[in-house]
Each structure stands twice: as structure tokens, then as C-alpha cells.
């Protein structure tokens, strides 16, 4: 092509470099911070990054764990649960009595407690709260499930309220310690559920200053707070002036923000980042959460897992230790039994033995009649291949898709064909509702052995295993009928043994919460549900 | 294209007719978008109520009555035709319903997310256009083959590099290692820089290539040679004779680039944890929050329609050969 601008002398042009020059300045100036948190001091603001959006900040409506984390410092509960012992201790209620049939709970409330709008926390307020939760107009998506069988509350006098149920409900005491059943100011209910999704009023050490959806939640200290539970590490109001909970969904950005000091603490540290953070001088705290561990639930309602021998064989063929170490580097502990260790009622039904025994798996499958082989090496019986279908929700958390692939490899070695079906949320839930699966994965957080009832009571709506063991039903019902902790522990221990013998489900790993903090943070401790207690935390001067 | 004696922009009557016609044509387009969104959401497997109630993970039994009431409140127990009728009836009055997840007015949800998205899209568009103009003019002005090769390659690279990778890279280099910009959030101009750069990159790549190409083409045309022969300097040739002509194809591409900005914004908003329409839409899709998704589709369609109209108008302004009555 001819020169576009004729009669110009050619001018050499230095090539502009397109790439960005970095290098020399890029040495990280994140020198390990060895500054310690020092003694508690009043004042300062804390920034905490989480990975999910509350969507609705009202704990009576929202099922979201982020809502819980945000509002645990805004609403108080009738009682608290000691994370070390699992026992229920006083909070807004100084004492309580339970009827022998565990259907009526009478609470005596502490006097002098007020909401941040000045109104008193009295029996009428408690009644208004529980009545509201069960009212369908409130659109509670979770809290109402903790009040199953609720028959109403009676105001005995301004400081005494009796909560009644139609069936024995011993687990209600533990449920009353959660933020889901936290006590909000009834005056705020008049604005309607959509309004309380944006702003709630409680009696806690913080007030909810502002919730910006998908962005942040701002909590401010409430002056004059004087009624923390005995699980708190100090009396009186909070140390911090404010807490900002920022929503940062991307793992790497959240971790990087902690390392670069843009936030003071983060939730949901990915297991593979734990060592890096610790080497950088930051603290990562691992909190074991109570409830049902991440487990593979077998569907007993259809072949091949309707046969207990096949279920036991599959349980023997899975090397959970290998999976857990490969994927989570030992950060997530291997689960034993269908409760996690911090859960009241936990026991190890395996007796500490290694359950991985592929030879026994093969023997059991032979006994069950799966003795043929197809061209790929999978077992067959009467011309049918031994196929197990596992649909699951994508996007996955905690690499559960990779976990499924590892299980698939392990099952192949004993001749079982595991078919994995990744599905979008809607389709995955439909599949679950229709029972169109052989394996589904479940876990659930709750600091009470009664959580087993959700999944393993034969009449429960979430009985995804379709298990129907009358012994287990009886034990679970009795567990819900007594408030004696020792008795309940024994009952749930028996349930765990029976479920283990039945190979109802395969527990894979215990759920833990990984919280990363800068060393300026002090006083970090957690509720029984693994939520940070903002009230007791302080931050040292920069 | 019809050739007219006088420039069309001097005839307001035609302009008004053009606008009225195009806006009238927009109505079936918007209705079609509404209908498709409605239908698509209901065809895809997944029940919004189930999804809402399972947001805590399975294991929470709120009871069949609660579920039924919820379904009724959301209007999901009505027959489909009725749901559709209600929806369109309210939509034409500007009432897009309330979000399934929060109960908040959908317009309020989108309106609170829109400013951040507009700021991001505006900054990214501005940046993309600026980079495209600078690089392509520099390329054409100097005529240096090596620069041309590098600029072309860079343009291709910019388009084909995934934006989440670029985002992570920028965050790591310019926020974590060297603390220049914040890594997340909507606060202030500083938080806009990295996301805008990430979002602008593919657009800049495309625009650069198109603009360079059309500049070169225009410069090869006879009228440029004539102007140069008559003694016009390089600058005058470029500004007076070339740029306006070369900009026309670029204009069309810019229109669709605006659409791409809306799409690419989702990734950027997630990586940089920004509030915005993209994230709001993705959350709504995952949760099967029908009203929010439907409204989002409607407004995106509206934006496309308006942008197309504006681009066509600008075409008529820029190119006297184009009559605005021609479709």
C-alpha cells in the first residue's frame, strides 16, 4: 500500500509497550504483622468480609447464615448455649421451667432490659415475636421450622411468659438460643416484613445502622447495653464502636483483602489458603460446627441402595481419609457418625476403627448377587449394571464436585458405577423433591442432637434417605420429649449406632468454619453455632 | 439508501416521524421480551418457593401450610395464563411487582443497583472509546508497521482474554501487592478504576480494530488523496476528512458494545464485589426470583432499543448519504 501521507520523511517511532511494567515495586510489603492485639480497648471499627449476601436482614424470615452472623449482635435471645458444654444458660430469661411432658416452657425475664428504640423487653414482646414468626404473613423461611407444634404464648405477668406446644418439644430450648428466635422490638413489626428485611430493632449490644443489599451491613455500638449472657467474656457494652460486614463473594479477593489489610477479618477461608495466611502472619481460627456433617445420603426407596448390603459395601469402598486429605489438607476433619463432635449427643459409632475396607465391600456385593461383570468391569446382576445416580447442585461449594469424582473413582475399583449429574439449582431441587436420585449430599448446622430428626425420622419431610426404622423413630421422639441432657445424649448416641449399622448415610467430613483475622483483633470467640461474638471483640490501634 | 439534495437533519418533520415510528416498533419488541422472559422462567426446571425454602440447606421443615401460603402470596398458584395477564397488565402501568426474595418493589431493587452499574458502564465505555481513538489514531498517524502489528495483536488479546482473569490479575497487582486501589466495594472513584479497566478491555480491543480498519479504508479513498493534493496538512486531512467518515462503522459497533458491557458487568461486579444490576440479575436468576428477572430483561431490552435508535440517528447526522426514513 502506498504511503498514506505522501511526502513525509519516515519517522521511527518507539514501540509502545502494551504490557504493564511491574516487577521491581512488586515485592510484597505485607511484612508479617507481629503486633499483638494487646489488652481490650474501647473504640475502633472492625471490617469483616463474608462471602454471601443476607438478602433479608430479618432473622425471623431469612434462612441465610450471613443474616445470623450479622444480627447476632443486634438481637438477644431468651437463652444462650455454652459452646464448650452445650448446656443452656440464662440470657434475656434469668430462669425457666419446663413441664414434664416438655410442652410448656415458662421463662422469667430479666428486668430493666430495653430495645434500642426504648421499649421494654417484656413478656408481651416475647409473645409478639413468636406469634409473628409462625404467622404465614411474615413469610418466615426458616425460623418457623424451629417452632413446630407452636400452640401460643401466654403472658403470665410482665416478666413471665409461657410458651406452649402441641407436642413434646425439648429442642425448643436450644432453638430459643439462636438468633432465628431472637427477640425484636414488636413496634418494628407494624412496617411489615419487607421493611424488616431492611432494618430490624433489637436489644443487643449493637444496633443495625444500615443494610445495603449485596454490599454491606453496618452495626453501631448501642450505649447502655448491660445484659450479655454468661458465655460472654466481659460484662457491659461492646468494645467496638462499629462493625462493618462487607460482602466479597470471590474467595481470592476476600483472602487478598485480608492479607493486604483492606479488611480486618474474613469468613470462609478456603482450606488451601490456610497455610499461606498463617505464613503471612495472620491468624486462622478453625471452629467446629455442630450439626450433621457433610454426608452422602443413600436413597433407600429404590434399588440398588434399598439393599443394606449394597449400602454397607459402598460405605466400605469409600476411603474418606484419602478424600479429605487430598481436598482439604486435613483442615476439614474426617466425620465419624452422623453428628459432628461439638453436637450434644455426639458419639463415634465406628469405635475409632477405619471403615475403609474394599475387600469387605467386594464380599458384600457378591453376597448381594452382583457377581456378573460388564465390558467396562462394572458389576451386573440379571443383566443390569450396578449403577448409582448422584445428581448435585452447581455451582458447588468446597469442591464437592471434585469430591464426587474421587468417590466415583473409588467405587469403580469395587465395580460400582457412579453416575454424576451436575444440575442448576432449580433442577437439582426438583430432582430432590421427586426422589430421582440414589445419592444426595447433605449437611446441616444445629447445636442439638434433634437435628437427626430432620433427616432420619421416617415421617420427616426432609427424610431424603427414605429411611424407616421404627427403633430410630422411637428414640428420636423420646429425645424430643425430655430436657435431661444426659438422657438425650444417650438416646442420640443409640440413634447414631443404629444408623451406622443400617448404613443409612455415609458421613464424609465435619463442617468447620474458618475465620481469618489480622493480629490486631482480640477477644475472638464464637457462639455454639460458630458465629463470631462481636460484643467481646476489640481491635488494637493500627 | 436514497440520495437527497439537502441534508436530512434539516427536516424536523422527518425526524419526528422517524422517532414515532421507531418507538412504535419498540412496543412489540418489548412485549415480546416480556413474554419470552416469562415463558423461559417457567419452562426452566425449578420452583421458586422450593428454592427459597432451601436457601438454608435442606433440613428445615416450615410446614406445608407455610409453603402453600408463600406460594399464594407470590401468585404462583394461579393458572399460567392468569399470571401472564396480571403481569403484563401491571407492567404496562410501570408496576413490575415485588421481589420473591425480599418482598421489596422490583423497581426499587433495580433502581438502587442501577447507579453503580451506570457509573461502571459509563466509565468503561469512555475508557474503551478513548483507548480506541488514541491507539488507532496513533497507529494511522505514524504509519509504523511494527506499531500496527503490535496494536492489532493487543486488540485481539484484549478481546480474547477472559475478564475474570484480567480482574484477578489487576486486583492482585494493583491492590494486594501494591496498594493503589481498593479491591472491592462501591466507595468513591478509586474503587471504579480497576473494574472499569477490566470491563473496558474487550470493548477497547474491538473498537480499536474496527476504528483502525475504517480509518485506513477512508484514508485510501479518493477524496483524501484530493485533499492532500490540494495541500491539506496531515492533521487537517485526518480531522476534517477522515474521522467523521471512519467513525460510522465504529458507531454501530459501539452500540452493541454497550450491550456487551451490561453482560460483562456481571463478572466484574462479582470479582470486585460491587453492587450493580449484573449481580442483582444473577442472584435473581439463581433464586428464580421471577419478577426481578422479568423486569431486568425488560429494561435491558429497552436499553438496546433506545441505543439502536440513537445510533441510527447519529448515523444520519454523521453521514449525509443516509436518510433517516430508510430502515
Short mmCIF file of N, CA and C in Angstrom, two decimals, chain A residues 118-218:
data_model
loop_
_atom_site.label_atom_id
_atom_site.label_comp_id
_atom_site.label_asym_id
_atom_site.label_seq_id
_atom_site.Cartn_x
_atom_site.Cartn_y
_atom_site.Cartn_z
N UNK A 118 -36.08 1.98 72.93
CA UNK A 118 -36.51 2.42 74.25
C UNK A 118 -37.62 1.58 74.87
N UNK A 119 -38.27 0.76 74.07
CA UNK A 119 -39.39 -0.01 74.61
C UNK A 119 -38.87 -1.19 75.43
N UNK A 120 -39.66 -1.65 76.39
CA UNK A 120 -39.17 -2.71 77.29
C UNK A 120 -39.22 -4.08 76.63
N UNK A 121 -38.26 -4.92 77.01
CA UNK A 121 -38.30 -6.32 76.62
C UNK A 121 -39.08 -7.04 77.71
N UNK A 122 -40.36 -7.29 77.44
CA UNK A 122 -41.20 -7.91 78.46
C UNK A 122 -41.92 -9.11 77.86
N UNK A 123 -42.77 -9.72 78.69
CA UNK A 123 -43.44 -10.95 78.26
C UNK A 123 -44.28 -10.71 77.00
N UNK A 124 -44.93 -9.56 76.95
CA UNK A 124 -45.76 -9.27 75.78
C UNK A 124 -44.91 -9.22 74.52
N UNK A 125 -43.70 -8.68 74.65
CA UNK A 125 -42.81 -8.60 73.48
C UNK A 125 -42.41 -9.99 73.02
N UNK A 126 -42.11 -10.88 73.97
CA UNK A 126 -41.72 -12.25 73.61
C UNK A 126 -42.87 -12.93 72.89
N UNK A 127 -44.06 -12.78 73.45
CA UNK A 127 -45.23 -13.40 72.81
C UNK A 127 -45.42 -12.86 71.40
N UNK A 128 -45.30 -11.54 71.24
CA UNK A 128 -45.49 -10.93 69.92
C UNK A 128 -44.49 -11.50 68.92
N UNK A 129 -43.26 -11.74 69.38
CA UNK A 129 -42.23 -12.27 68.48
C UNK A 129 -42.58 -13.67 67.98
N UNK A 130 -42.91 -14.57 68.91
CA UNK A 130 -43.18 -15.94 68.48
C UNK A 130 -44.46 -16.02 67.65
N UNK A 131 -45.47 -15.23 68.03
CA UNK A 131 -46.69 -15.22 67.24
C UNK A 131 -46.39 -14.75 65.82
N UNK A 132 -45.52 -13.79 65.72
CA UNK A 132 -45.20 -13.25 64.40
C UNK A 132 -44.47 -14.27 63.54
N UNK A 133 -43.58 -15.02 64.15
CA UNK A 133 -42.78 -15.96 63.36
C UNK A 133 -43.67 -17.02 62.71
N UNK A 134 -44.67 -17.49 63.45
CA UNK A 134 -45.49 -18.56 62.89
C UNK A 134 -46.59 -18.02 61.97
N UNK A 135 -46.80 -16.71 61.98
CA UNK A 135 -47.81 -16.13 61.11
C UNK A 135 -47.35 -16.24 59.66
N UNK A 136 -48.14 -16.90 58.81
CA UNK A 136 -47.71 -17.08 57.42
C UNK A 136 -47.43 -15.75 56.72
N UNK A 137 -48.09 -14.68 57.16
CA UNK A 137 -47.87 -13.39 56.53
C UNK A 137 -46.46 -12.87 56.69
N UNK A 138 -45.74 -13.43 57.67
CA UNK A 138 -44.38 -12.99 57.90
C UNK A 138 -43.41 -13.61 56.90
N UNK A 139 -43.85 -14.66 56.22
CA UNK A 139 -43.00 -15.32 55.22
C UNK A 139 -41.70 -15.81 55.81
N UNK A 140 -41.79 -16.43 56.98
CA UNK A 140 -40.58 -16.99 57.56
C UNK A 140 -40.14 -18.20 56.76
N UNK A 141 -38.87 -18.16 56.34
CA UNK A 141 -38.39 -19.27 55.53
C UNK A 141 -37.57 -20.25 56.33
N UNK A 142 -37.35 -19.98 57.59
CA UNK A 142 -36.64 -20.94 58.41
C UNK A 142 -37.08 -20.92 59.86
N UNK A 143 -37.14 -19.75 60.46
CA UNK A 143 -37.40 -19.67 61.91
C UNK A 143 -38.66 -20.44 62.31
N UNK A 144 -39.65 -20.44 61.45
CA UNK A 144 -40.90 -21.11 61.79
C UNK A 144 -40.68 -22.61 61.96
N UNK A 145 -39.68 -23.17 61.30
CA UNK A 145 -39.44 -24.60 61.43
C UNK A 145 -38.92 -24.95 62.82
N UNK A 146 -38.42 -23.95 63.55
CA UNK A 146 -37.95 -24.19 64.91
C UNK A 146 -39.11 -24.14 65.90
N UNK A 147 -40.27 -23.73 65.42
CA UNK A 147 -41.43 -23.62 66.31
C UNK A 147 -42.52 -24.60 65.88
N UNK A 148 -42.11 -25.76 65.42
CA UNK A 148 -43.11 -26.74 65.00
C UNK A 148 -43.99 -27.13 66.17
N UNK A 149 -45.28 -27.14 65.96
CA UNK A 149 -46.20 -27.50 67.04
C UNK A 149 -46.49 -26.35 67.98
N UNK A 150 -46.09 -25.13 67.61
CA UNK A 150 -46.33 -23.97 68.47
C UNK A 150 -47.83 -23.76 68.68
N UNK A 151 -48.23 -23.69 69.95
CA UNK A 151 -49.66 -23.54 70.24
C UNK A 151 -49.98 -22.18 70.82
N UNK A 152 -49.00 -21.33 70.99
CA UNK A 152 -49.28 -19.99 71.51
C UNK A 152 -48.45 -19.68 72.74
N UNK A 153 -48.40 -18.41 73.09
CA UNK A 153 -47.69 -17.98 74.30
C UNK A 153 -48.66 -17.25 75.20
N UNK A 154 -48.45 -17.41 76.51
CA UNK A 154 -49.32 -16.75 77.48
C UNK A 154 -48.51 -15.79 78.33
N UNK A 155 -48.99 -14.55 78.45
CA UNK A 155 -48.32 -13.58 79.31
C UNK A 155 -48.85 -13.78 80.73
N UNK A 156 -48.03 -14.37 81.59
CA UNK A 156 -48.45 -14.63 82.97
C UNK A 156 -48.41 -13.33 83.77
N UNK A 157 -47.31 -12.61 83.64
CA UNK A 157 -47.20 -11.26 84.18
C UNK A 157 -46.13 -10.57 83.35
N UNK A 158 -45.91 -9.27 83.51
CA UNK A 158 -44.99 -8.59 82.59
C UNK A 158 -43.62 -9.22 82.49
N UNK A 159 -43.23 -10.02 83.48
CA UNK A 159 -41.90 -10.62 83.42
C UNK A 159 -41.92 -12.12 83.22
N UNK A 160 -43.09 -12.68 83.02
CA UNK A 160 -43.17 -14.14 82.89
C UNK A 160 -44.02 -14.50 81.70
N UNK A 161 -43.51 -15.39 80.89
CA UNK A 161 -44.25 -15.82 79.70
C UNK A 161 -44.13 -17.32 79.57
N UNK A 162 -45.23 -17.96 79.19
CA UNK A 162 -45.24 -19.40 78.98
C UNK A 162 -45.46 -19.69 77.50
N UNK A 163 -44.56 -20.46 76.93
CA UNK A 163 -44.68 -20.85 75.53
C UNK A 163 -45.16 -22.28 75.48
N UNK A 164 -46.22 -22.54 74.70
CA UNK A 164 -46.83 -23.87 74.67
C UNK A 164 -46.74 -24.51 73.31
N UNK A 165 -46.63 -25.85 73.33
CA UNK A 165 -46.57 -26.62 72.09
C UNK A 165 -47.59 -27.75 72.16
N UNK A 166 -47.98 -28.22 70.98
CA UNK A 166 -48.94 -29.32 70.94
C UNK A 166 -48.25 -30.66 71.13
N UNK A 167 -46.95 -30.72 70.86
CA UNK A 167 -46.23 -31.99 71.05
C UNK A 167 -44.98 -31.71 71.89
N UNK A 168 -44.42 -32.76 72.53
CA UNK A 168 -43.19 -32.56 73.31
C UNK A 168 -42.10 -31.91 72.44
N UNK A 169 -41.53 -30.84 72.94
CA UNK A 169 -40.59 -30.05 72.13
C UNK A 169 -39.36 -29.66 72.93
N UNK A 170 -38.66 -30.65 73.49
CA UNK A 170 -37.46 -30.34 74.25
C UNK A 170 -36.44 -29.52 73.46
N UNK A 171 -36.26 -29.76 72.16
CA UNK A 171 -35.27 -28.98 71.41
C UNK A 171 -35.59 -27.49 71.34
N UNK A 172 -36.78 -27.07 71.76
CA UNK A 172 -37.12 -25.66 71.69
C UNK A 172 -36.16 -24.80 72.51
N UNK A 173 -35.67 -25.36 73.63
CA UNK A 173 -34.75 -24.58 74.46
C UNK A 173 -33.51 -24.18 73.69
N UNK A 174 -32.95 -25.15 72.95
CA UNK A 174 -31.76 -24.83 72.17
C UNK A 174 -32.13 -23.87 71.04
N UNK A 175 -33.29 -24.09 70.43
CA UNK A 175 -33.71 -23.20 69.35
C UNK A 175 -33.87 -21.77 69.84
N UNK A 176 -34.31 -21.63 71.10
CA UNK A 176 -34.52 -20.29 71.66
C UNK A 176 -33.20 -19.56 71.86
N UNK A 177 -32.08 -20.28 71.77
CA UNK A 177 -30.78 -19.62 71.94
C UNK A 177 -30.24 -19.07 70.62
N UNK A 178 -30.92 -19.39 69.52
CA UNK A 178 -30.42 -18.95 68.22
C UNK A 178 -30.93 -17.55 67.89
N UNK A 179 -30.27 -16.91 66.94
CA UNK A 179 -30.72 -15.59 66.51
C UNK A 179 -32.00 -15.70 65.69
N UNK A 180 -32.29 -16.90 65.17
CA UNK A 180 -33.53 -17.09 64.44
C UNK A 180 -34.74 -16.77 65.32
N UNK A 181 -34.62 -17.14 66.59
CA UNK A 181 -35.68 -16.83 67.55
C UNK A 181 -35.27 -15.65 68.43
N UNK A 182 -34.42 -14.78 67.88
CA UNK A 182 -34.04 -13.59 68.62
C UNK A 182 -35.22 -12.65 68.79
N UNK A 183 -35.17 -11.85 69.84
CA UNK A 183 -36.31 -11.02 70.20
C UNK A 183 -36.15 -9.63 69.59
N UNK A 184 -37.05 -9.31 68.68
CA UNK A 184 -37.05 -7.99 68.05
C UNK A 184 -38.11 -7.12 68.69
N UNK A 185 -38.00 -5.83 68.49
CA UNK A 185 -38.99 -4.93 69.06
C UNK A 185 -40.30 -5.03 68.29
N UNK A 186 -41.42 -5.38 68.97
CA UNK A 186 -42.68 -5.54 68.27
C UNK A 186 -43.12 -4.26 67.54
N UNK A 187 -42.67 -3.12 68.01
CA UNK A 187 -43.06 -1.88 67.34
C UNK A 187 -42.57 -1.85 65.91
N UNK A 188 -41.49 -2.61 65.62
CA UNK A 188 -40.96 -2.59 64.26
C UNK A 188 -41.74 -3.49 63.32
N UNK A 189 -42.65 -4.31 63.88
CA UNK A 189 -43.38 -5.25 63.04
C UNK A 189 -44.43 -4.55 62.20
N UNK A 190 -44.91 -3.41 62.71
CA UNK A 190 -46.02 -2.74 62.02
C UNK A 190 -45.67 -2.37 60.59
N UNK A 191 -44.38 -2.11 60.34
CA UNK A 191 -44.00 -1.68 59.00
C UNK A 191 -44.05 -2.81 57.99
N UNK A 192 -44.21 -4.04 58.46
CA UNK A 192 -44.35 -5.14 57.51
C UNK A 192 -43.06 -5.90 57.26
N UNK A 193 -43.17 -7.13 56.74
CA UNK A 193 -41.98 -7.97 56.55
C UNK A 193 -40.97 -7.39 55.57
N UNK A 194 -41.44 -6.72 54.53
CA UNK A 194 -40.47 -6.18 53.57
C UNK A 194 -39.60 -5.12 54.23
N UNK A 195 -40.20 -4.35 55.15
CA UNK A 195 -39.43 -3.30 55.83
C UNK A 195 -38.43 -3.92 56.80
N UNK A 196 -38.85 -4.97 57.54
CA UNK A 196 -37.89 -5.56 58.48
C UNK A 196 -36.81 -6.34 57.75
N UNK A 197 -37.03 -6.64 56.47
CA UNK A 197 -35.93 -7.24 55.71
C UNK A 197 -34.79 -6.25 55.54
N UNK A 198 -35.10 -4.97 55.72
CA UNK A 198 -34.06 -3.93 55.55
C UNK A 198 -33.54 -3.43 56.88
N UNK A 199 -34.37 -3.47 57.91
CA UNK A 199 -33.92 -2.89 59.17
C UNK A 199 -34.64 -3.56 60.32
N UNK A 200 -33.90 -4.00 61.31
CA UNK A 200 -34.52 -4.60 62.49
C UNK A 200 -34.08 -3.84 63.73
N UNK A 201 -34.88 -3.99 64.78
CA UNK A 201 -34.58 -3.34 66.06
C UNK A 201 -34.55 -4.41 67.13
N UNK A 202 -33.45 -4.49 67.85
CA UNK A 202 -33.33 -5.50 68.89
C UNK A 202 -32.83 -4.88 70.18
N UNK A 203 -32.44 -5.75 71.11
CA UNK A 203 -31.97 -5.27 72.41
C UNK A 203 -30.48 -5.54 72.57
N UNK A 204 -29.80 -5.84 71.50
CA UNK A 204 -28.42 -6.30 71.59
C UNK A 204 -27.39 -5.19 71.77
N UNK A 205 -26.11 -5.59 71.91
CA UNK A 205 -25.03 -4.62 72.13
C UNK A 205 -24.78 -3.73 70.92
N UNK A 206 -25.35 -4.05 69.77
CA UNK A 206 -25.22 -3.22 68.58
C UNK A 206 -26.60 -2.93 68.02
N UNK A 207 -26.67 -1.81 67.29
CA UNK A 207 -27.88 -1.54 66.52
C UNK A 207 -27.54 -1.69 65.04
N UNK A 208 -28.56 -2.05 64.28
CA UNK A 208 -28.36 -2.17 62.85
C UNK A 208 -28.48 -0.77 62.25
N UNK A 209 -27.35 -0.25 61.81
CA UNK A 209 -27.37 1.11 61.31
C UNK A 209 -27.83 1.18 59.86
N UNK A 210 -27.28 0.29 59.04
CA UNK A 210 -27.67 0.31 57.63
C UNK A 210 -27.34 -1.02 56.98
N UNK A 211 -28.27 -1.51 56.18
CA UNK A 211 -28.00 -2.70 55.38
C UNK A 211 -28.13 -2.33 53.91
N UNK A 212 -27.03 -2.42 53.17
CA UNK A 212 -27.05 -2.15 51.74
C UNK A 212 -26.97 -3.50 51.03
N UNK A 213 -28.04 -3.90 50.35
CA UNK A 213 -28.06 -5.24 49.77
C UNK A 213 -26.87 -5.50 48.86
N UNK A 214 -26.34 -6.67 48.97
CA UNK A 214 -25.21 -7.12 48.16
C UNK A 214 -23.93 -6.35 48.46
N UNK A 215 -23.97 -5.44 49.41
CA UNK A 215 -22.77 -4.64 49.66
C UNK A 215 -22.28 -4.76 51.10
N UNK A 216 -23.04 -4.30 52.04
CA UNK A 216 -22.53 -4.29 53.42
C UNK A 216 -23.64 -4.16 54.44
N UNK A 217 -23.26 -4.52 55.69
CA UNK A 217 -24.13 -4.32 56.83
C UNK A 217 -23.32 -3.52 57.84
N UNK A 218 -23.91 -2.46 58.37
CA UNK A 218 -23.19 -1.63 59.33
C UNK A 218 -23.86 -1.72 60.69
#
